[in-house]
Amino acid sequence: MQVMFPSTFKVQRFIKETHDTFTIELKSLERKNGFNFEPGQFNMIYVFGVGEIPISISGDPYKSGILVHTTRAVGTVTKEMAKLKKDDIVGIRGPFGRPWPVKEAIGNDVLLVAGGIGLAPLRPVIYHVLANREYYGRIILLYGARTPQDILYKKELEKLKSRLDIDIIVTVDRAVKNWTGNVGVVTTLIPRAPFDPLNTTAMICGPEIMMRYTIVELLKRGLPKDSIYVSMERNMKCGVGFCGHCQYGTEFVCKDGPVFTYKEIEHLFGKREL
Amino acid sequence: MESLEKVLIQHPFVEGLPSEHIHLIVGCAKNVVFEPGKYLFKENEEANSFYIIRSGKVALEIYSPDVGSIIIQTLGEGDIIGWSWMVPPYQWRFDARAVELTRVIELDGTCLRNKCEADPGLGYEIMKRLASVFEQRINAMRLQLLDLYGKK
């Protein structure tokens, strides 16, 4: 049951992203070969004496020496995490879960639709597809945030915008006059987003309502249901399908997901009982 | 006028209309360019036109004395702006400001309204198309109101 024992990681850097989100960069104290993961996978992070929670990995999968997590200070554990300082120690179990379909997307346009903190689990996909640029068609990121102040990885997005091989379109729900970007929900960007619907792999991450309406717009554009992938969030505890806390119909989100095709979970999606 | 017709017939708003209706609409249309910062219209002004954006970006705004102009929504290429020309008392409810150089097809609302009154077939088609725009905007606005990314 090695999988149930956390290994220790030291905080290398703490980055405040927005007023309520932060990134921690961790280095393993035990794993000599670093930490390998696939985009979309998550870890169980143990803040000693407080509790353990699942958080997606948001770093570069090609930089195994450093483990990166971005989250929002919203619950008991994440609020304690927000107090972490350099050299503090946390426990990590993982990586767990089914990753984003970066291999299945080869040859296709890649459409990433992120809402709020949902950009964090998609960031490893951006690193991956840009590191393997020749294998993909157009790469489009549609990102919706609450306000301009809530935009995650702002500097990094600005840098990416200057590249000619990725389209980054950001929109916010609220803004005042000095904002020159888009205002409106992220779903409004889909009708004119530059992708070929029949040769596109779409990956969506954000609040479930946002994902539902994003799917509606993608289906209107003609994307097949099995080309649409979503990352589900449920109450994950063990990370390996033992405890059943994250059961979603016949699936366990921690083990069978968190990434699913829309076709796989269409019958469960939006069901109030689940 | 012919080139304007060519541009118009490619737009979903007029897609599927019979050519006589398209001729009637084109008769009310002209190309207009707005420099960044210029207003297409302002709140409470008479609403006697509507716009199809060919390129650029327009911010729909409402002014609040304590905050200044709040952007409600931005619209871009292919979007339609304005339905107050169709609904009494024909007054704009918001400001519309060009955020960047914006090219639009401006349709004379009074001209089109008169043609719709005279030809209910055209009027119904226009209303159906406007209703589709309303539906999309209302759905988007409802999601916006949910504050989806706020703290749970």
Coordinates of C-alpha atoms in Angstrom, one line a residue:
Chain A
M1 CA 0.0 0.0 0.0
Q2 CA 2.9 2.3 -0.8
V3 CA 0.5 4.5 -2.7
M4 CA -1.2 5.5 0.6
F5 CA 2.0 6.9 2.1
P6 CA 3.0 10.4 1.3
S7 CA 6.5 11.3 0.3
T8 CA 8.0 14.5 1.5
F9 CA 8.5 17.6 -0.6
K10 CA 10.1 20.9 0.4
V11 CA 8.6 24.2 -0.7
Q12 CA 11.1 25.9 -3.1
R13 CA 9.1 28.9 -4.0
F14 CA 5.7 30.4 -3.1
I15 CA 4.1 32.7 -5.8
K16 CA 1.1 34.8 -5.1
E17 CA -0.9 34.7 -8.4
T18 CA -4.0 36.8 -7.5
H19 CA -5.6 38.0 -4.3
D20 CA -6.8 34.4 -3.5
T21 CA -4.7 32.1 -5.7
F22 CA -1.2 31.0 -5.3
T23 CA 1.4 28.6 -6.7
I24 CA 3.8 26.4 -4.8
E25 CA 6.9 24.9 -6.4
L26 CA 8.1 21.8 -4.6
K27 CA 11.2 19.7 -4.6
S28 CA 11.2 16.0 -3.6
L29 CA 13.3 15.1 -0.6
E30 CA 13.1 11.4 -1.5
R31 CA 12.7 10.9 -5.2
K32 CA 16.1 11.1 -6.9
N33 CA 14.7 11.0 -10.4
G34 CA 12.3 13.8 -9.8
F35 CA 8.6 13.6 -10.2
N36 CA 7.2 12.4 -13.5
F37 CA 3.5 13.0 -14.4
E38 CA 1.2 13.4 -17.4
P39 CA -0.8 16.6 -18.1
G40 CA -4.1 16.4 -16.2
Q41 CA -3.0 14.2 -13.4
F42 CA -3.4 15.3 -9.8
N43 CA -1.6 14.8 -6.4
M44 CA -3.0 14.4 -2.9
I45 CA -1.3 17.1 -1.0
Y46 CA -0.9 16.6 2.7
V47 CA -0.5 19.6 4.9
F48 CA 0.7 17.9 8.1
G49 CA -1.6 18.3 11.0
V50 CA -4.3 19.8 8.8
G51 CA -5.4 17.5 6.1
E52 CA -5.0 16.1 2.6
I53 CA -6.6 17.4 -0.5
P54 CA -6.4 16.6 -4.3
I55 CA -4.9 19.3 -6.4
S56 CA -4.1 19.1 -10.1
I57 CA -0.5 19.5 -11.2
S58 CA 0.0 22.7 -13.0
G59 CA 3.7 22.6 -13.9
D60 CA 5.8 21.6 -17.0
P61 CA 5.8 17.8 -17.5
Y62 CA 9.2 18.1 -19.0
K63 CA 10.7 19.6 -15.8
S64 CA 10.6 16.6 -13.5
G65 CA 12.8 18.2 -10.9
I66 CA 10.2 20.6 -9.8
L67 CA 6.5 19.9 -8.9
V68 CA 4.1 22.8 -9.3
H69 CA 0.6 23.2 -7.9
T70 CA -1.7 26.2 -8.2
T71 CA -4.8 26.5 -6.1
R72 CA -7.1 28.9 -4.4
A73 CA -7.3 29.5 -0.7
V74 CA -10.9 28.5 -0.2
G75 CA -11.0 25.6 2.3
T76 CA -9.3 24.6 5.6
V77 CA -6.3 22.9 3.9
T78 CA -5.8 25.4 1.1
K79 CA -6.0 28.3 3.6
E80 CA -3.2 26.7 5.5
M81 CA -1.3 26.0 2.3
A82 CA -1.5 29.7 1.5
K83 CA 0.7 30.2 4.6
L84 CA 3.5 27.9 3.4
K85 CA 6.9 29.4 3.2
K86 CA 10.2 28.4 1.6
D87 CA 11.6 25.2 3.1
D88 CA 8.3 24.1 4.7
I89 CA 7.6 20.4 4.1
V90 CA 4.4 18.9 2.7
G91 CA 3.4 15.3 1.9
I92 CA 2.6 14.2 -1.6
R93 CA 0.9 11.1 -2.9
G94 CA 0.6 10.7 -6.6
P95 CA 0.4 11.3 -9.5
F96 CA -3.1 9.9 -9.9
G97 CA -5.7 9.8 -12.5
R98 CA -6.3 9.7 -16.2
P99 CA -4.5 12.5 -18.1
W100 CA -5.6 14.9 -20.8
P101 CA -5.6 13.2 -24.3
V102 CA -2.4 14.8 -25.6
K103 CA -1.5 11.6 -27.5
E104 CA -5.0 11.2 -29.0
A105 CA -4.9 14.9 -30.1
I106 CA -1.8 14.4 -32.3
G107 CA -2.6 15.7 -35.8
N108 CA -5.6 17.7 -34.6
D109 CA -6.3 21.3 -33.7
V110 CA -6.2 21.6 -29.9
L111 CA -8.8 23.7 -28.2
L112 CA -8.4 24.4 -24.5
V113 CA -11.3 26.1 -22.7
A114 CA -10.5 27.2 -19.2
G115 CA -12.6 29.0 -16.6
G116 CA -11.1 30.6 -13.5
I117 CA -8.7 28.3 -11.6
G118 CA -9.5 25.7 -14.3
L119 CA -6.5 27.1 -16.2
A120 CA -4.1 25.4 -13.8
P121 CA -4.8 21.8 -14.7
L122 CA -4.6 22.8 -18.4
R123 CA -1.3 24.5 -18.1
P124 CA 0.7 21.2 -18.4
V125 CA -1.1 20.6 -21.7
I126 CA 0.1 24.0 -23.0
Y127 CA 3.7 23.1 -22.1
H128 CA 3.3 19.7 -23.7
V129 CA 1.8 20.8 -27.0
L130 CA 4.3 23.7 -27.4
A131 CA 7.2 21.3 -26.7
N132 CA 5.8 19.0 -29.4
R133 CA 4.5 21.8 -31.7
E134 CA 5.0 19.9 -34.9
Y135 CA 2.6 17.2 -34.0
Y136 CA -0.5 19.5 -33.6
G137 CA -2.6 21.7 -35.8
R138 CA -3.8 25.0 -34.4
I139 CA -3.6 25.5 -30.7
I140 CA -6.2 27.7 -29.2
L141 CA -6.7 28.7 -25.5
L142 CA -9.9 30.4 -24.5
Y143 CA -9.7 31.5 -21.0
G144 CA -12.4 33.2 -18.9
A145 CA -11.7 34.9 -15.6
R146 CA -13.8 36.9 -13.2
T147 CA -12.1 40.2 -13.5
P148 CA -8.7 41.4 -15.1
Q149 CA -7.2 41.1 -11.5
D150 CA -8.2 37.4 -11.3
I151 CA -6.4 36.3 -14.5
L152 CA -4.0 33.5 -13.6
Y153 CA -0.4 33.4 -14.9
K154 CA -0.9 36.8 -16.4
K155 CA 2.8 37.4 -17.4
E156 CA 3.1 34.0 -18.9
L157 CA -0.1 34.5 -20.9
E158 CA 1.2 37.8 -22.2
K159 CA 4.4 36.1 -23.3
L160 CA 2.5 33.3 -25.0
K161 CA 0.4 35.8 -26.8
S162 CA 3.5 37.1 -28.6
R163 CA 4.0 33.6 -30.1
L164 CA 2.5 33.1 -33.6
D165 CA 1.8 29.4 -33.1
I166 CA -0.8 29.6 -30.4
D167 CA -4.0 31.7 -30.2
I168 CA -4.8 33.0 -26.7
I169 CA -8.1 34.7 -26.2
V170 CA -8.9 35.9 -22.7
T171 CA -12.2 37.2 -21.5
V172 CA -13.4 38.5 -18.2
D173 CA -16.9 38.6 -16.7
R174 CA -16.5 42.2 -15.3
A175 CA -14.3 45.1 -16.2
V176 CA -14.0 48.8 -16.2
K177 CA -13.1 51.2 -19.0
N178 CA -9.3 50.8 -18.9
W179 CA -9.6 47.1 -19.8
T180 CA -9.1 46.7 -23.6
G181 CA -9.7 42.9 -23.7
N182 CA -12.9 40.9 -24.0
V183 CA -15.8 41.1 -21.6
G184 CA -18.3 38.2 -21.5
V185 CA -18.4 34.6 -20.5
V186 CA -15.9 32.3 -22.1
T187 CA -18.6 30.4 -24.0
T188 CA -19.1 33.6 -26.2
L189 CA -15.6 33.1 -27.6
I190 CA -16.4 29.7 -29.1
P191 CA -18.5 30.6 -32.2
R192 CA -15.6 32.4 -33.8
A193 CA -12.6 30.5 -32.4
P194 CA -10.3 29.5 -35.2
F195 CA -10.5 25.7 -35.2
D196 CA -11.6 22.9 -37.6
P197 CA -14.5 21.3 -35.7
L198 CA -14.1 17.9 -37.3
N199 CA -10.4 17.7 -36.5
T200 CA -10.2 19.2 -33.1
T201 CA -9.6 17.8 -29.6
A202 CA -11.2 20.1 -27.0
M203 CA -10.2 20.0 -23.4
I204 CA -12.4 21.9 -20.9
C205 CA -11.7 22.7 -17.3
G206 CA -13.6 25.0 -15.0
P207 CA -16.8 25.1 -12.9
E208 CA -19.3 22.4 -14.0
I209 CA -21.9 24.9 -15.2
M210 CA -19.2 26.6 -17.4
M211 CA -18.3 23.2 -18.8
R212 CA -21.9 22.3 -19.6
Y213 CA -22.5 25.5 -21.6
T214 CA -19.1 25.2 -23.3
I215 CA -20.1 21.7 -24.4
V216 CA -23.4 23.1 -25.8
E217 CA -21.4 25.6 -27.9
L218 CA -18.9 23.1 -29.1
L219 CA -21.7 20.7 -30.2
K220 CA -23.2 23.6 -32.1
R221 CA -19.9 24.1 -33.9
G222 CA -20.0 20.4 -34.8
L223 CA -17.5 18.8 -32.5
P224 CA -18.1 15.1 -32.0
K225 CA -18.9 14.1 -28.4
D226 CA -15.8 11.9 -28.2
S227 CA -13.6 14.8 -29.1
I228 CA -14.7 16.8 -26.1
Y229 CA -12.8 16.1 -22.8
V230 CA -13.7 17.5 -19.5
S231 CA -12.0 17.3 -16.1
M232 CA -14.4 16.4 -13.4
E233 CA -14.1 17.4 -9.8
R234 CA -15.5 15.3 -7.0
N235 CA -14.6 14.5 -3.4
M236 CA -11.4 12.5 -4.0
K237 CA -9.8 11.0 -0.9
C238 CA -7.7 7.9 -1.5
G239 CA -6.8 8.7 -5.1
V240 CA -6.9 5.1 -6.3
G241 CA -10.5 4.0 -6.3
F242 CA -10.5 2.3 -2.9
C243 CA -12.6 4.5 -0.7
G244 CA -15.5 5.3 -3.1
H245 CA -15.8 9.0 -2.0
C246 CA -15.5 10.2 -5.6
Q247 CA -17.9 7.7 -7.2
Y248 CA -19.6 9.2 -10.2
G249 CA -22.2 6.7 -11.5
T250 CA -20.2 3.6 -12.3
E251 CA -16.9 5.6 -12.5
F252 CA -14.4 6.7 -9.9
V253 CA -13.2 10.2 -10.7
C254 CA -9.8 9.7 -9.0
K255 CA -9.0 6.5 -11.0
D256 CA -11.2 6.5 -14.1
G257 CA -10.9 10.3 -14.4
P258 CA -10.6 13.1 -13.6
V259 CA -10.5 13.5 -17.4
F260 CA -13.4 11.9 -19.3
T261 CA -14.8 12.3 -22.8
Y262 CA -18.2 13.9 -22.9
K263 CA -19.4 10.8 -24.7
E264 CA -18.4 8.7 -21.7
I265 CA -20.2 10.8 -19.1
E266 CA -23.0 12.4 -21.1
H267 CA -25.6 10.3 -19.2
L268 CA -24.2 11.5 -15.9
F269 CA -23.3 15.0 -16.7
G270 CA -25.5 17.6 -14.9
K271 CA -27.4 14.9 -13.0
R272 CA -28.4 16.5 -9.7
E273 CA -28.2 13.2 -7.7
L274 CA -24.5 12.8 -8.5
Chain B
M1 CA -23.8 48.7 -53.1
E2 CA -23.1 45.4 -54.8
S3 CA -20.0 44.8 -52.6
L4 CA -22.1 45.6 -49.5
E5 CA -24.6 43.0 -50.6
K6 CA -21.9 40.5 -51.0
V7 CA -20.6 41.1 -47.5
L8 CA -24.1 41.1 -46.1
I9 CA -25.2 37.8 -47.7
Q10 CA -22.3 36.0 -46.0
H11 CA -23.6 37.1 -42.6
P12 CA -25.7 34.6 -40.6
F13 CA -28.2 37.4 -39.8
V14 CA -29.4 37.5 -43.4
E15 CA -28.5 33.9 -44.4
G16 CA -31.4 32.2 -46.0
L17 CA -33.4 35.4 -46.8
P18 CA -34.9 35.6 -50.3
S19 CA -33.0 38.0 -52.5
E20 CA -35.8 40.6 -52.6
H21 CA -35.5 40.9 -48.8
I22 CA -31.8 41.2 -49.0
H23 CA -32.2 44.0 -51.5
L24 CA -34.5 45.8 -49.1
I25 CA -32.0 45.4 -46.3
V26 CA -29.1 46.5 -48.4
G27 CA -31.1 49.6 -49.3
C28 CA -30.8 50.7 -45.6
A29 CA -27.1 49.8 -45.2
K30 CA -23.8 51.6 -45.4
N31 CA -20.2 51.0 -44.4
V32 CA -18.9 53.0 -41.4
V33 CA -15.6 53.1 -39.6
F34 CA -15.1 54.1 -36.0
E35 CA -11.7 55.1 -34.6
P36 CA -10.7 53.7 -31.2
G37 CA -12.5 55.5 -28.5
K38 CA -15.3 56.8 -30.7
Y39 CA -18.9 56.0 -29.7
L40 CA -21.3 54.2 -32.0
F41 CA -24.0 55.5 -29.8
K42 CA -24.6 56.7 -26.2
E43 CA -27.3 55.9 -23.6
N44 CA -30.6 57.8 -24.0
E45 CA -29.7 58.9 -27.6
E46 CA -32.3 58.1 -30.2
A47 CA -31.8 54.6 -31.5
N48 CA -32.2 54.7 -35.2
S49 CA -29.7 52.2 -36.4
F50 CA -28.1 48.9 -35.8
Y51 CA -24.7 47.5 -36.6
I52 CA -23.0 44.4 -37.9
I53 CA -19.3 44.4 -37.0
R54 CA -17.0 43.6 -39.9
S55 CA -13.8 43.9 -37.9
G56 CA -12.7 45.4 -34.6
K57 CA -14.1 45.4 -31.1
V58 CA -16.9 47.3 -29.5
A59 CA -17.5 47.6 -25.7
L60 CA -21.1 48.0 -24.4
E61 CA -20.9 50.1 -21.4
I62 CA -23.1 51.6 -18.7
Y63 CA -22.0 54.7 -16.7
S64 CA -22.0 54.7 -13.0
P65 CA -21.1 57.9 -11.2
D66 CA -19.0 56.2 -8.5
V67 CA -17.2 53.7 -10.7
G68 CA -17.2 55.3 -14.2
S69 CA -17.9 53.3 -17.3
I70 CA -18.5 49.6 -16.6
I71 CA -18.1 47.3 -19.5
I72 CA -21.0 44.9 -19.7
Q73 CA -19.8 43.0 -22.8
T74 CA -17.5 43.3 -25.7
L75 CA -18.5 42.4 -29.2
G76 CA -16.4 41.5 -32.2
E77 CA -16.3 40.5 -35.8
G78 CA -19.7 39.2 -37.0
D79 CA -21.6 40.3 -33.9
I80 CA -24.7 42.4 -34.1
I81 CA -25.2 45.5 -32.0
G82 CA -28.4 47.1 -31.1
W83 CA -32.1 46.3 -31.1
S84 CA -33.4 49.4 -29.5
W85 CA -34.3 50.7 -33.0
M86 CA -37.0 48.0 -33.1
V87 CA -38.5 48.6 -29.7
P88 CA -40.3 51.8 -28.6
P89 CA -39.3 54.4 -27.3
Y90 CA -36.3 53.8 -29.7
Q91 CA -33.7 54.9 -27.3
W92 CA -30.3 53.4 -26.6
R93 CA -30.0 51.9 -23.1
F94 CA -26.2 51.6 -23.1
D95 CA -23.1 53.2 -24.6
A96 CA -21.3 51.5 -27.4
R97 CA -17.6 52.4 -27.7
A98 CA -15.1 51.3 -30.3
V99 CA -12.2 49.7 -28.4
E100 CA -10.1 49.4 -31.5
L101 CA -10.5 50.5 -35.1
T102 CA -13.9 49.1 -35.9
R103 CA -15.5 48.6 -39.3
V104 CA -19.2 48.1 -39.3
I105 CA -22.2 47.8 -41.6
E106 CA -24.6 50.4 -40.3
L107 CA -28.3 49.7 -41.0
D108 CA -30.7 52.5 -40.8
G109 CA -33.2 51.3 -38.2
T110 CA -36.0 53.8 -39.2
C111 CA -35.7 52.8 -42.9
L112 CA -35.7 49.1 -42.0
R113 CA -38.5 49.4 -39.5
N114 CA -40.7 51.1 -42.1
K115 CA -39.9 48.3 -44.6
C116 CA -40.7 45.7 -41.9
E117 CA -44.1 47.4 -41.3
A118 CA -44.8 47.4 -45.0
D119 CA -43.7 43.8 -45.5
P120 CA -44.7 41.6 -42.5
G121 CA -42.8 38.7 -44.1
L122 CA -39.6 40.7 -43.9
G123 CA -40.6 41.9 -40.4
Y124 CA -41.1 38.3 -39.2
E125 CA -37.7 37.2 -40.6
I126 CA -35.9 40.1 -39.0
M127 CA -37.6 39.5 -35.7
K128 CA -36.7 35.8 -35.8
R129 CA -33.1 36.7 -36.4
L130 CA -33.1 39.3 -33.7
A131 CA -34.7 36.8 -31.3
S132 CA -31.9 34.4 -31.9
V133 CA -29.4 37.2 -31.0
F134 CA -31.4 38.0 -27.8
E135 CA -31.4 34.4 -26.8
Q136 CA -27.6 34.1 -27.1
R137 CA -27.1 37.3 -25.3
I138 CA -29.5 36.5 -22.5
N139 CA -28.0 33.1 -22.0
A140 CA -24.5 34.6 -21.8
M141 CA -25.6 37.3 -19.5
R142 CA -27.2 34.8 -17.1
L143 CA -24.0 32.9 -16.9
Q144 CA -22.1 36.1 -16.3
L145 CA -24.5 36.9 -13.4
L146 CA -23.7 33.6 -11.8
D147 CA -20.2 34.8 -10.8
L148 CA -19.0 31.3 -11.7
Y149 CA -15.4 31.8 -10.7
G150 CA -16.2 33.4 -7.3
K151 CA -15.6 31.6 -4.0
K152 CA -18.0 28.8 -3.3

